[in-house]
mmCIF file of C-alpha atoms in Angstrom:
data_model
loop_
_atom_site.group_PDB
_atom_site.id
_atom_site.type_symbol
_atom_site.label_atom_id
_atom_site.label_comp_id
_atom_site.label_asym_id
_atom_site.label_seq_id
_atom_site.Cartn_x
_atom_site.Cartn_y
_atom_site.Cartn_z
ATOM 1 C CA MET A 117 1.744 1.280 -8.423
ATOM 2 C CA LYS A 118 -0.639 -0.568 -6.772
ATOM 3 C CA HIS A 119 0.330 0.388 -4.118
ATOM 4 C CA ILE A 120 -0.990 -1.162 -1.892
ATOM 5 C CA ILE A 121 -2.102 1.222 2.037
ATOM 6 C CA LEU A 122 -2.518 0.239 5.752
ATOM 7 C CA LEU A 123 -5.869 0.572 7.556
ATOM 8 C CA ILE A 124 -6.658 4.224 8.419
ATOM 9 C CA LEU A 125 -8.269 4.587 11.832
ATOM 10 C CA LEU A 126 -11.421 6.661 11.440
ATOM 11 C CA THR A 127 -12.932 6.061 14.849
ATOM 12 C CA LEU A 128 -11.649 6.167 18.418
ATOM 13 C CA GLY A 129 -9.201 3.339 18.947
ATOM 14 C CA VAL A 130 -8.334 1.287 22.013
ATOM 15 C CA TRP A 131 -5.482 -1.148 21.528
ATOM 16 C CA ALA A 132 -3.814 -2.600 24.650
ATOM 17 C CA GLN A 133 -5.978 -2.451 27.761
ATOM 18 C CA GLU A 134 -3.970 -4.464 30.257
ATOM 19 C CA VAL A 135 -3.699 -2.882 33.680
ATOM 20 C CA GLY A 136 -0.954 -0.262 33.760
ATOM 21 C CA VAL A 137 -0.011 -0.654 30.083
ATOM 22 C CA PRO A 138 -0.341 2.406 27.840
ATOM 23 C CA TYR A 139 -2.790 2.376 24.966
ATOM 24 C CA VAL A 140 -3.787 4.961 22.399
ATOM 25 C CA GLN A 141 -7.117 6.754 22.201
ATOM 26 C CA LEU A 142 -7.138 8.902 19.097
ATOM 27 C CA PRO A 143 -9.269 11.668 17.617
ATOM 28 C CA LYS A 144 -11.162 10.883 14.439
ATOM 29 C CA ASP A 145 -8.722 12.808 12.247
ATOM 30 C CA ALA A 146 -5.704 10.753 13.318
ATOM 31 C CA LYS A 147 -4.171 8.607 10.602
ATOM 32 C CA GLU A 148 -2.139 5.450 10.592
ATOM 33 C CA LEU A 149 0.559 6.439 8.137
ATOM 34 C CA ASN A 150 1.290 5.261 4.625
ATOM 35 C CA ILE A 151 4.976 4.401 4.570
ATOM 36 C CA GLY A 152 7.430 4.328 1.675
ATOM 37 C CA LEU A 153 10.748 2.568 2.203
ATOM 38 C CA SER A 154 13.764 4.441 0.816
ATOM 39 C CA ARG A 155 16.213 2.792 -1.533
ATOM 40 C CA ASP A 156 18.862 2.840 1.204
ATOM 41 C CA ASP A 157 16.733 0.455 3.322
ATOM 42 C CA LYS A 158 17.587 2.578 6.385
ATOM 43 C CA THR A 159 15.132 5.455 6.152
ATOM 44 C CA PHE A 160 11.550 5.948 5.020
ATOM 45 C CA TYR A 161 9.110 8.642 3.939
ATOM 46 C CA THR A 162 5.535 9.530 4.771
ATOM 47 C CA TYR A 163 3.236 11.960 3.018
ATOM 48 C CA GLU A 164 0.212 13.192 4.960
ATOM 49 C CA ASN A 165 -1.378 16.613 5.449
ATOM 50 C CA ASN A 166 0.656 17.804 2.431
ATOM 51 C CA THR A 167 3.872 17.252 4.386
ATOM 52 C CA LEU A 168 6.559 14.961 3.026
ATOM 53 C CA ILE A 169 8.602 13.707 5.981
ATOM 54 C CA HIS A 170 11.888 11.830 5.808
ATOM 55 C CA TRP A 171 12.362 9.534 8.811
ATOM 56 C CA ASN A 172 15.177 7.548 10.294
ATOM 57 C CA MET A 173 14.206 3.917 10.799
ATOM 58 C CA ASN A 174 16.327 2.885 13.802
ATOM 59 C CA PRO A 175 15.295 4.649 15.951
ATOM 60 C CA VAL A 176 12.219 6.339 14.524
ATOM 61 C CA GLN A 177 12.866 10.085 14.327
ATOM 62 C CA ILE A 178 12.341 12.893 11.822
ATOM 63 C CA ILE A 179 15.303 13.713 9.584
ATOM 64 C CA ASP A 180 13.700 16.381 7.412
ATOM 65 C CA SER A 181 10.335 17.556 6.103
ATOM 66 C CA VAL A 182 8.955 19.707 3.298
ATOM 67 C CA ILE A 183 5.513 21.182 2.691
ATOM 68 C CA ILE A 184 4.031 20.497 -0.755
ATOM 69 C CA THR A 185 1.292 22.977 -1.569
ATOM 70 C CA ASP A 186 0.498 21.937 -5.141
ATOM 71 C CA PRO A 187 -3.297 21.295 -5.208
ATOM 72 C CA MET A 188 -2.750 18.516 -7.736
ATOM 73 C CA PHE A 189 -1.052 16.373 -5.095
ATOM 74 C CA SER A 190 -2.937 16.718 -1.848
ATOM 75 C CA SER A 191 -2.250 13.875 0.562
ATOM 76 C CA PRO A 192 -2.682 11.043 0.967
ATOM 77 C CA LEU A 193 -1.690 9.568 -2.373
ATOM 78 C CA ASN A 194 0.601 6.925 -3.803
ATOM 79 C CA PHE A 195 4.309 7.595 -4.068
ATOM 80 C CA ASP A 196 7.366 5.646 -5.102
ATOM 81 C CA PHE A 197 11.060 6.169 -5.764
ATOM 82 C CA LEU A 198 12.936 6.065 -9.024
ATOM 83 C CA PRO A 199 16.028 3.839 -9.109
ATOM 84 C CA ASP A 200 18.421 6.772 -8.573
ATOM 85 C CA GLY A 201 16.827 7.309 -5.142
ATOM 86 C CA LYS A 202 16.861 11.063 -5.746
ATOM 87 C CA ARG A 203 13.452 11.403 -7.363
ATOM 88 C CA MET A 204 9.989 10.433 -6.223
ATOM 89 C CA VAL A 205 6.885 9.978 -8.352
ATOM 90 C CA PHE A 206 3.542 11.063 -6.899
ATOM 91 C CA SER A 207 0.423 9.553 -8.445
ATOM 92 C CA ASP A 208 -3.193 10.500 -7.892
ATOM 93 C CA GLY A 209 -5.683 8.784 -10.182
ATOM 94 C CA GLU A 210 -8.089 11.712 -9.998
ATOM 95 C CA HIS A 211 -5.491 14.337 -10.933
ATOM 96 C CA GLY A 212 -2.277 13.012 -12.427
ATOM 97 C CA ILE A 213 1.373 12.305 -11.757
ATOM 98 C CA GLY A 214 4.276 14.456 -10.620
ATOM 99 C CA LEU A 215 8.024 14.058 -10.312
ATOM 100 C CA PHE A 216 9.508 15.360 -7.064
ATOM 101 C CA ASP A 217 13.238 16.065 -6.817
ATOM 102 C CA LEU A 218 14.365 15.217 -3.279
ATOM 103 C CA GLU A 219 17.544 17.307 -3.550
ATOM 104 C CA LYS A 220 15.831 20.382 -5.004
ATOM 105 C CA ARG A 221 12.845 19.785 -2.676
ATOM 106 C CA GLN A 222 10.328 20.635 -5.383
ATOM 107 C CA LEU A 223 8.120 19.188 -8.101
ATOM 108 C CA THR A 224 9.982 19.355 -11.411
ATOM 109 C CA LYS A 225 7.408 17.812 -13.782
ATOM 110 C CA LYS A 226 3.650 17.264 -13.785
ATOM 111 C CA LEU A 227 1.169 15.519 -16.032
ATOM 112 C CA ALA A 228 -2.604 15.817 -15.686
ATOM 113 C CA LYS A 229 -4.068 12.357 -16.177
ATOM 114 C CA LEU A 230 -7.023 10.256 -14.983
ATOM 115 C CA PHE A 231 -6.480 6.592 -14.205
ATOM 116 C CA MET A 232 -7.614 3.805 -11.888
ATOM 117 C CA PHE A 233 -4.382 1.924 -11.147
ATOM 118 C CA ASP A 234 -0.664 2.469 -11.534
ATOM 119 C CA THR A 235 2.609 0.683 -10.866
ATOM 120 C CA LEU A 236 6.243 1.713 -11.288
ATOM 121 C CA ILE A 237 8.980 -0.317 -12.971
ATOM 122 C CA GLY A 238 12.344 1.423 -13.151
ATOM 123 C CA THR A 239 11.711 4.878 -14.623
ATOM 124 C CA GLU A 240 8.454 3.883 -16.314
ATOM 125 C CA LEU A 241 5.027 4.306 -14.747
ATOM 126 C CA PHE A 242 2.275 2.033 -16.060
ATOM 127 C CA THR A 243 -1.326 3.198 -15.714
ATOM 128 C CA TYR A 244 -4.710 1.599 -16.328
ATOM 129 C CA ASP A 245 -7.751 3.843 -16.835
ATOM 130 C CA LYS A 246 -11.528 3.434 -16.673
ATOM 131 C CA PHE A 247 -11.616 2.811 -20.428
ATOM 132 C CA ASN A 248 -9.416 -0.276 -19.863
ATOM 133 C CA VAL A 249 -6.457 1.346 -21.618
ATOM 134 C CA LEU A 250 -3.002 0.301 -20.423
ATOM 135 C CA GLU A 251 -0.343 2.992 -20.946
ATOM 136 C CA LYS A 252 3.318 3.534 -20.161
ATOM 137 C CA ILE A 253 4.838 6.882 -19.126
ATOM 138 C CA ASP A 254 8.570 7.506 -19.383
ATOM 139 C CA LEU A 255 9.312 9.552 -16.251
ATOM 140 C CA ASN A 256 12.477 11.041 -17.753
ATOM 141 C CA SER A 257 10.743 12.519 -20.787
ATOM 142 C CA PHE A 258 7.098 12.275 -19.593
ATOM 143 C CA LYS A 259 6.288 10.738 -22.961
ATOM 144 C CA THR A 260 3.157 8.545 -22.876
ATOM 145 C CA THR A 261 2.876 5.371 -24.937
ATOM 146 C CA SER A 262 -0.430 3.528 -25.288
ATOM 147 C CA ILE A 263 0.171 -0.204 -24.917
ATOM 148 C CA THR A 264 -3.292 -1.625 -25.490
ATOM 149 C CA LYS A 265 -6.999 -1.366 -24.825
ATOM 150 C CA ILE A 266 -8.140 -4.507 -23.048
ATOM 151 C CA GLN A 267 -11.464 -5.895 -24.199
ATOM 152 C CA LEU A 268 -12.951 -7.303 -21.010
ATOM 153 C CA LYS A 269 -15.026 -10.432 -21.506
ATOM 154 C CA ASP A 270 -18.245 -10.723 -19.535
ATOM 155 C CA ILE A 271 -19.434 -14.093 -18.261
ATOM 156 C CA ASP A 272 -22.718 -15.333 -19.708
ATOM 157 C CA ALA A 273 -24.383 -17.750 -17.289
ATOM 158 C CA GLY A 274 -27.497 -18.347 -19.354
ATOM 159 C CA VAL A 275 -30.236 -16.431 -17.569
ATOM 160 C CA GLU A 276 -27.804 -13.925 -16.117
ATOM 161 C CA ARG A 277 -24.804 -12.036 -17.448
ATOM 162 C CA PHE A 278 -21.941 -11.039 -15.132
ATOM 163 C CA PRO A 279 -19.905 -8.033 -16.284
ATOM 164 C CA ASP A 280 -16.149 -8.199 -15.853
ATOM 165 C CA SER A 281 -14.300 -5.411 -14.070
ATOM 166 C CA PRO A 282 -10.629 -4.785 -13.161
ATOM 167 C CA TRP A 283 -9.136 -5.681 -9.772
ATOM 168 C CA GLY A 284 -5.795 -4.028 -10.221
ATOM 169 C CA LEU A 285 -2.491 -3.530 -11.966
ATOM 170 C CA PHE A 286 0.654 -5.206 -10.645
ATOM 171 C CA ARG A 287 4.267 -5.882 -11.512
ATOM 172 C CA ASN A 288 5.931 -9.214 -10.924
ATOM 173 C CA LYS A 289 8.863 -9.571 -8.557
ATOM 174 C CA ASN A 290 11.485 -9.509 -11.316
ATOM 175 C CA GLY A 291 9.968 -6.368 -12.836
ATOM 176 C CA ASP A 292 9.826 -7.690 -16.388
ATOM 177 C CA LYS A 293 6.069 -8.295 -16.569
ATOM 178 C CA ILE A 294 2.928 -6.215 -16.049
ATOM 179 C CA ILE A 295 -0.160 -8.001 -14.713
ATOM 180 C CA VAL A 296 -3.714 -6.772 -15.267
ATOM 181 C CA LEU A 297 -6.091 -8.706 -13.039
ATOM 182 C CA THR A 298 -9.877 -8.619 -13.500
ATOM 183 C CA LYS A 299 -12.707 -10.533 -11.864
ATOM 184 C CA PHE A 300 -12.655 -13.180 -14.579
ATOM 185 C CA ALA A 301 -9.256 -13.018 -16.276
ATOM 186 C CA LEU A 302 -5.546 -12.412 -15.957
ATOM 187 C CA TYR A 303 -3.547 -10.557 -18.624
ATOM 188 C CA ILE A 304 0.257 -10.463 -18.656
ATOM 189 C CA TYR A 305 2.384 -8.102 -20.753
ATOM 190 C CA ASN A 306 6.104 -8.070 -21.397
ATOM 191 C CA VAL A 307 7.504 -4.779 -20.098
ATOM 192 C CA ASP A 308 10.168 -4.325 -22.775
ATOM 193 C CA ALA A 309 8.088 -5.291 -25.791
ATOM 194 C CA SER A 310 4.765 -4.117 -24.321
ATOM 195 C CA LYS A 311 3.076 -7.126 -25.891
ATOM 196 C CA GLN A 312 0.563 -9.509 -24.350
ATOM 197 C CA ILE A 313 2.260 -12.784 -23.588
ATOM 198 C CA LEU A 314 -0.492 -14.577 -21.708
ATOM 199 C CA TYR A 315 -4.252 -14.553 -21.136
ATOM 200 C CA LEU A 316 -5.889 -16.783 -18.522
ATOM 201 C CA GLU A 317 -9.603 -17.124 -17.785
ATOM 202 C CA ASP A 318 -10.628 -17.937 -14.232
ATOM 203 C CA SER A 319 -12.571 -16.386 -11.377
ATOM 204 C CA PHE A 320 -10.476 -13.988 -9.315
ATOM 205 C CA ASP A 321 -13.341 -12.575 -7.274
ATOM 206 C CA PRO A 322 -11.661 -11.682 -4.991
ATOM 207 C CA PRO A 323 -8.100 -12.582 -5.992
ATOM 208 C CA VAL A 324 -5.661 -14.340 -3.686
ATOM 209 C CA ILE A 325 -2.249 -12.858 -4.421
ATOM 210 C CA SER A 326 1.227 -13.562 -3.084
ATOM 211 C CA LEU A 327 3.658 -12.025 -5.545
ATOM 212 C CA ASP A 328 6.650 -12.568 -3.260
ATOM 213 C CA LYS A 329 5.899 -16.254 -3.779
ATOM 214 C CA LYS A 330 5.178 -15.529 -7.458
ATOM 215 C CA ILE A 331 1.654 -16.942 -7.150
ATOM 216 C CA ILE A 332 -1.856 -15.762 -8.055
ATOM 217 C CA ASN A 333 -4.725 -18.068 -7.173
ATOM 218 C CA GLY A 334 -7.959 -18.239 -9.109
ATOM 219 C CA ASN A 335 -10.919 -20.412 -8.185
ATOM 220 C CA ARG A 336 -9.681 -23.260 -10.380
ATOM 221 C CA THR A 337 -6.015 -22.585 -11.067
ATOM 222 C CA LEU A 338 -2.767 -21.576 -9.433
ATOM 223 C CA PHE A 339 -0.594 -19.361 -11.627
ATOM 224 C CA ASN A 340 3.134 -18.648 -11.299
ATOM 225 C CA VAL A 341 3.743 -15.180 -12.772
ATOM 226 C CA GLU A 342 7.530 -15.605 -13.083
ATOM 227 C CA ILE A 343 7.672 -18.792 -15.167
ATOM 228 C CA LEU A 344 4.155 -18.397 -16.640
ATOM 229 C CA LYS A 345 3.065 -21.816 -15.448
ATOM 230 C CA THR A 346 -0.518 -22.758 -14.646
ATOM 231 C CA SER A 347 -1.518 -25.725 -12.501
ATOM 232 C CA PRO A 348 -4.977 -26.837 -11.339
ATOM 233 C CA LEU A 349 -5.959 -26.257 -7.742
ATOM 234 C CA LYS A 350 -6.612 -29.385 -5.731
ATOM 235 C CA LEU A 351 -10.070 -29.687 -4.205
ATOM 236 C CA SER A 352 -8.597 -29.365 -0.705
ATOM 237 C CA GLU A 353 -6.736 -26.181 -1.769
ATOM 238 C CA ARG A 354 -9.902 -24.677 -3.218
ATOM 239 C CA ARG A 355 -11.832 -25.392 -0.030
ATOM 240 C CA LEU A 356 -9.084 -23.821 2.091
ATOM 241 C CA MET A 357 -8.937 -20.741 -0.130
ATOM 242 C CA LEU A 358 -12.696 -20.247 -0.049
ATOM 243 C CA LYS A 359 -12.642 -20.606 3.718
ATOM 244 C CA GLN A 360 -9.882 -17.967 3.908
ATOM 245 C CA ARG A 361 -11.959 -15.535 1.875
ATOM 246 C CA GLU A 362 -14.862 -15.865 4.280
ATOM 247 C CA LYS A 363 -12.753 -15.039 7.338
ATOM 248 C CA PRO A 364 -12.710 -11.447 8.577
ATOM 249 C CA GLU A 365 -9.160 -10.172 8.194
ATOM 250 C CA LYS A 366 -7.399 -7.860 10.611
ATOM 251 C CA LYS A 367 -5.503 -6.095 7.848
ATOM 252 C CA TYR A 368 -7.109 -4.533 4.789
ATOM 253 C CA PHE A 369 -5.443 -2.769 1.925
ATOM 254 C CA ARG A 370 -6.589 0.492 0.461
ATOM 255 C CA TYR A 371 -6.670 0.657 -3.314
ATOM 256 C CA GLU A 372 -7.360 3.611 -5.576
ATOM 257 C CA PHE A 373 -10.174 6.052 -4.751
ATOM 258 C CA ASN A 374 -10.355 4.851 -1.133
ATOM 259 C CA ASP A 375 -12.111 1.616 -2.030
ATOM 260 C CA TRP A 376 -11.565 -1.094 0.539
ATOM 261 C CA PHE A 377 -11.030 -4.706 -0.335
ATOM 262 C CA ASN A 378 -8.976 -7.664 0.796
ATOM 263 C CA PRO A 379 -6.886 -9.323 -1.909
ATOM 264 C CA TYR A 380 -4.722 -11.241 0.602
ATOM 265 C CA VAL A 381 -1.581 -9.577 -0.632
ATOM 266 C CA LEU A 382 1.198 -10.867 1.576
ATOM 267 C CA LYS A 383 4.222 -8.986 0.292
ATOM 268 C CA MET A 384 4.788 -7.785 -3.223
ATOM 269 C CA HIS A 385 8.532 -7.081 -3.186
ATOM 270 C CA GLU A 386 11.423 -7.740 -0.860
ATOM 271 C CA LYS A 387 12.577 -4.151 -1.286
ATOM 272 C CA GLY A 388 11.041 -1.031 -2.734
ATOM 273 C CA SER A 389 8.700 1.610 -1.497
ATOM 274 C CA PHE A 390 5.250 0.159 -1.936
ATOM 275 C CA ASN A 391 3.317 2.022 0.732
ATOM 276 C CA ALA A 392 0.876 -0.590 1.946
ATOM 277 C CA LEU A 393 3.346 -3.449 1.877
ATOM 278 C CA PHE A 394 6.026 -2.264 4.275
ATOM 279 C CA TRP A 395 5.018 -3.951 7.508
ATOM 280 C CA LEU A 396 5.550 -2.452 10.938
ATOM 281 C CA ASP A 397 5.662 -5.811 12.754
ATOM 282 C CA ASN A 398 2.511 -4.941 14.727
ATOM 283 C CA LYS A 399 3.788 -1.504 15.688
ATOM 284 C CA LYS A 400 1.248 1.274 15.169
ATOM 285 C CA PHE A 401 2.467 4.517 13.657
ATOM 286 C CA TYR A 402 0.193 7.580 13.680
ATOM 287 C CA GLN A 403 0.354 11.123 12.367
ATOM 288 C CA LEU A 404 -1.491 13.547 14.613
ATOM 289 C CA SER A 405 -2.523 17.146 14.070
ATOM 290 C CA GLY A 406 0.053 19.934 14.039
ATOM 291 C CA GLY A 407 2.876 17.733 12.775
ATOM 292 C CA ASN A 408 2.833 15.522 15.854
ATOM 293 C CA TRP A 409 3.359 11.766 15.680
ATOM 294 C CA LEU A 410 3.245 8.626 17.794
ATOM 295 C CA ILE A 411 4.503 5.062 17.471
ATOM 296 C CA ILE A 412 3.533 2.314 19.924
ATOM 297 C CA THR A 413 4.338 -1.394 20.216
ATOM 298 C CA PRO A 414 1.850 -4.154 21.157
ATOM 299 C CA ASP A 415 3.290 -4.275 24.693
ATOM 300 C CA GLY A 416 2.780 -0.539 25.218
ATOM 301 C CA TYR A 417 6.246 0.918 24.618
ATOM 302 C CA PHE A 418 6.019 4.160 22.695
ATOM 303 C CA ASP A 419 7.759 7.241 21.352
ATOM 304 C CA GLY A 420 6.569 10.409 19.675
ATOM 305 C CA SER A 421 6.481 14.167 19.689
ATOM 306 C CA PRO A 422 5.687 15.953 22.995
ATOM 307 C CA GLU A 423 2.002 16.491 22.165
ATOM 308 C CA ALA A 424 1.491 12.742 21.729
ATOM 309 C CA LYS A 425 1.280 12.220 25.485
ATOM 310 C CA LYS A 426 -2.287 13.517 25.624
ATOM 311 C CA TYR A 427 -3.438 10.571 23.489
ATOM 312 C CA LEU A 428 -2.002 7.953 25.870
ATOM 313 C CA TYR A 429 -4.176 6.267 28.468
ATOM 314 C CA MET A 430 -3.941 3.313 30.830
ATOM 315 C CA LYS A 431 -6.250 1.012 32.744
ATOM 316 C CA THR A 432 -6.198 1.035 36.554
ATOM 317 C CA SER A 433 -6.619 -2.024 38.804
ATOM 318 C CA LEU A 434 -10.220 -0.885 39.333
ATOM 319 C CA GLY A 435 -10.881 -1.022 35.608
ATOM 320 C CA GLU A 436 -10.911 2.744 35.079
ATOM 321 C CA LEU A 437 -9.482 4.252 31.921
ATOM 322 C CA VAL A 438 -7.366 7.259 32.856
ATOM 323 C CA PRO A 439 -4.698 9.446 31.224
ATOM 324 C CA ILE A 440 -1.213 8.010 31.539
ATOM 325 C CA ASP A 441 0.617 9.117 34.685
ATOM 326 C CA ASP A 442 4.235 10.292 34.867
ATOM 327 C CA THR A 443 5.531 7.020 36.320
ATOM 328 C CA THR A 444 4.010 4.933 33.531
ATOM 329 C CA PHE A 445 5.151 7.473 30.957
ATOM 330 C CA GLN A 446 8.765 7.196 32.118
ATOM 331 C CA LYS A 447 8.578 3.397 32.240
ATOM 332 C CA TYR A 448 7.237 2.876 28.719
ATOM 333 C CA HIS A 449 8.678 5.866 26.845
ATOM 334 C CA LYS A 450 11.687 4.785 24.787
ATOM 335 C CA LYS A 451 13.172 4.964 21.305
ATOM 336 C CA ILE A 452 11.456 2.547 18.936
ATOM 337 C CA ASN A 453 13.167 0.749 16.060
ATOM 338 C CA LEU A 454 11.087 -0.074 13.021
ATOM 339 C CA LYS A 455 13.482 -2.765 11.943
ATOM 340 C CA ASP A 456 14.887 -4.722 14.874
#
């Protein structure tokens, strides 16, 4: 699951600095949370500091939490839900995968495994490792099936040779195809038959991906992953795409092993629990130390645990930055809905 995560704040942050409007100034260890949307579309989960928390969405409040002490699955890591909504798969490319039973509140199965990328389709987890081997793991039996070893093709430009390398592993919107994307090629496999059904050479460095619109853009072609149709990019479209790539983006997505890159993923699925792709509509959601939390809107309205108040500041008419006072706290403190 390529799951794609939201930008983690590693330095002190100042967001809204209008006079009298609260803003957040955070310690370095504060994290903007990875969020997984539940199958019921009404609640969500977070997993940070080895604490799995189940949240209500409207308004944001904690329903339940459980501490997971297994050293194989220290947070943060990728997680997703099986179709029954009662089991969660944890995946950490440096350690392995685990199946967590939400009713029993414990890990029921584990598999030590090294991989670079993963994505979930139904009850099958697909992984791609550093040896370019694509495998499928049945999460009911934990049986592993090797699908193929992809022979990456380097680009020979005469005096210089450019080695190919993988960008990521994705599923299409319908969930019947697996997509392996590299710098110079796109490979598509049928999920049921586990056979390659398409190979496309192009430059995807970096890729421009919008799987909700079924499209992957290369430098020369536009590819529809649902109907397997390729069409050439117009010159004007290529120029626009190249200009987009050069622009600094406000949102970045974290991939495996904490590497940062910007693939212009807009939204991979309408529903599901892909951590990085569940947008907060410009709300910022932070996990603080000691199990405390804070959510704040662009216009300064906020909610959180009691300790969160010490991270809230405001700007005076004289331009001073001071801790929030009681009057401002009462004015801006309210229940926040994630999904209005």
